[in-house]
Amino acid sequence: MNIRIGQGYDIHRLVEGRPFILGGYSIPSDKGCDAHSDGDVLIHALIDSLLGALALGDIGSHFPPSDMKWKDADSGKLLIHVLSLIKEQGWETVNIDTTVILEAPKLRPHIDRIRSSLAELCQLPLECVSVKAKTKEKQDAAGQGLAVEAQAIALIKKV
Ligand code: MG
């Protein structure tokens, strides 16, 4: 088998006075993710999808919240670390597809910058990096603006 697929999911509470970083790109917003790290929910979901593709565990097992080393960590660095693990095992990413679910701010004006940021981190062509945005129709925490969710799927191939 020369291809593998993985999926990832993450959710963070949105609170006032925190930076709102998605895919390594900082979005102007009065709220951001409450988290041990920089709270980049999109990169966290993506990391879990990449680890999942090779059954390498999850983000918590690689970067435990109890480890002060990762306090306010730049999630882009965690992603680069995970990509290097995959590369060491002889695999490379083919494409990634992601969805961010939140009520506000509207992501559409920022989507291309988020995609570019992820493409650069993953060293993928832009056309292999998809970022989609959804609202949750005012339902549950994400719909009420209290949280942001992200889902990701990654396809990898044997080099
Ligand atoms: Mg997270």
Coordinates of C-alpha atoms and ligand atoms in Angstrom, one line a residue:
M1 CA 0.0 0.0 0.0
N2 CA 1.6 3.3 -1.1
I3 CA -1.0 5.7 0.2
R4 CA -2.5 6.3 3.6
I5 CA -5.2 8.7 4.8
G6 CA -5.9 10.3 8.2
Q7 CA -8.4 12.6 9.8
G8 CA -8.2 15.0 12.7
Y9 CA -10.5 17.2 14.8
D10 CA -10.0 19.9 17.4
I11 CA -12.0 22.4 19.3
H12 CA -11.0 25.4 21.4
R13 CA -12.9 27.9 23.5
L14 CA -12.9 31.5 22.2
V15 CA -12.0 34.1 24.8
E16 CA -11.3 37.8 24.8
G17 CA -7.8 39.1 24.6
R18 CA -6.1 36.1 23.0
P19 CA -4.6 36.1 19.5
F20 CA -6.7 34.3 16.9
I21 CA -4.3 32.2 14.9
L22 CA -5.5 29.8 12.2
G23 CA -3.1 27.8 10.0
G24 CA -0.2 29.9 11.3
Y25 CA -2.0 33.2 10.1
S26 CA -3.1 35.7 12.7
I27 CA -6.7 36.9 12.1
P28 CA -7.8 40.3 13.3
S29 CA -10.4 39.5 16.0
D30 CA -11.3 40.6 19.6
K31 CA -11.4 37.0 20.6
G32 CA -8.9 34.1 20.3
C33 CA -8.4 30.6 21.4
D34 CA -7.9 29.7 25.0
A35 CA -5.2 27.1 25.0
H36 CA -2.0 25.9 26.5
S37 CA -0.2 26.5 23.1
D38 CA -1.0 29.3 20.7
G39 CA -4.3 27.6 20.2
D40 CA -4.1 27.1 16.5
V41 CA -7.1 24.8 16.2
L42 CA -6.7 24.3 12.5
I43 CA -3.0 23.2 12.7
H44 CA -3.9 20.9 15.7
A45 CA -6.6 19.1 13.6
L46 CA -4.1 18.9 10.7
I47 CA -1.4 17.4 13.0
D48 CA -3.9 14.7 14.2
S49 CA -4.8 13.9 10.6
L50 CA -1.1 13.4 9.7
L51 CA -0.3 11.4 12.8
G52 CA -3.5 9.4 12.1
A53 CA -2.4 8.5 8.6
L54 CA 0.5 6.5 10.0
A55 CA -1.3 5.5 13.3
L56 CA 1.4 7.5 15.2
G57 CA -0.9 8.5 18.1
D58 CA -2.3 12.0 18.6
I59 CA -1.1 15.5 19.3
G60 CA -1.5 15.0 23.0
S61 CA 0.9 12.1 23.1
H62 CA 3.6 13.9 21.1
F63 CA 3.2 17.3 22.8
P64 CA 1.7 16.7 26.3
P65 CA 0.0 19.8 27.8
S66 CA 1.8 19.0 31.1
D67 CA 5.1 19.6 29.4
M68 CA 6.0 23.3 29.9
K69 CA 8.2 23.0 26.8
W70 CA 5.0 23.5 24.7
K71 CA 3.5 26.4 26.7
D72 CA 2.4 29.0 24.2
A73 CA 4.2 26.9 21.5
D74 CA 4.0 28.0 17.9
S75 CA 1.8 25.3 16.4
G76 CA 3.6 25.8 13.1
K77 CA 6.7 24.4 14.7
L78 CA 4.8 21.4 16.0
L79 CA 3.5 20.8 12.5
I80 CA 7.0 20.9 11.0
H81 CA 8.1 18.4 13.7
V82 CA 5.2 16.0 12.7
L83 CA 6.0 16.4 9.0
S84 CA 9.6 15.5 9.8
L85 CA 8.4 12.3 11.6
I86 CA 6.4 11.3 8.5
K87 CA 9.3 12.0 6.2
E88 CA 11.7 10.0 8.4
Q89 CA 9.3 7.0 7.9
G90 CA 9.5 7.5 4.1
W91 CA 6.2 9.3 3.5
E92 CA 5.2 12.7 2.1
T93 CA 1.9 14.6 2.0
V94 CA -0.1 14.6 -1.2
N95 CA -2.9 17.0 -0.2
I96 CA -4.8 18.3 2.8
D97 CA -8.5 19.3 3.1
T98 CA -9.7 21.2 6.1
T99 CA -12.9 22.8 7.5
V100 CA -13.0 25.5 10.2
I101 CA -16.4 25.9 11.9
L102 CA -17.1 29.2 13.7
E103 CA -19.6 32.0 13.8
A104 CA -17.3 35.1 13.8
P105 CA -15.3 36.6 12.4
K106 CA -16.1 35.7 8.8
L107 CA -13.1 33.7 7.4
R108 CA -13.7 34.3 3.7
P109 CA -11.5 37.4 3.5
H110 CA -8.7 35.5 5.2
I111 CA -9.0 32.0 3.5
D112 CA -6.3 32.5 0.9
R113 CA -3.8 33.8 3.4
I114 CA -4.5 30.8 5.7
R115 CA -4.1 28.5 2.7
S116 CA -0.8 30.1 1.8
S117 CA 0.5 29.9 5.3
L118 CA -0.4 26.2 5.6
A119 CA 1.1 25.5 2.1
E120 CA 4.3 27.1 3.1
L121 CA 4.5 25.1 6.4
C122 CA 3.7 21.9 4.6
Q123 CA 5.8 22.7 1.6
L124 CA 2.9 21.9 -0.7
P125 CA 1.6 23.7 -3.8
L126 CA -1.3 25.9 -3.0
E127 CA -3.7 23.8 -5.1
C128 CA -3.0 20.9 -2.7
V129 CA -4.2 22.8 0.4
S130 CA -7.9 23.3 1.0
V131 CA -9.4 25.4 3.8
K132 CA -13.2 25.7 4.0
A133 CA -15.3 27.7 6.4
K134 CA -18.7 26.9 7.9
T135 CA -20.9 28.4 10.5
K136 CA -22.9 26.2 12.8
E137 CA -26.3 27.8 12.3
K138 CA -26.2 29.3 15.8
Q139 CA -26.2 25.8 17.3
D140 CA -24.1 24.7 20.3
A141 CA -20.9 26.3 21.4
A142 CA -19.3 27.1 18.0
G143 CA -22.7 28.4 16.8
Q144 CA -22.9 30.8 19.8
G145 CA -19.4 32.2 19.2
L146 CA -18.0 30.4 22.3
A147 CA -15.7 28.0 20.5
V148 CA -14.0 27.3 17.2
E149 CA -13.8 23.8 15.7
A150 CA -11.6 22.4 12.9
Q151 CA -11.6 19.2 10.9
A152 CA -8.8 17.9 8.6
I153 CA -8.1 15.1 6.3
A154 CA -4.6 14.4 5.0
L155 CA -3.5 12.0 2.2
I156 CA 0.1 10.8 2.3
K157 CA 2.1 8.7 -0.2
K158 CA 5.2 6.5 0.1
V159 CA 8.2 8.4 -1.4
Ligands
MG1 MG -5.9 22.0 20.2

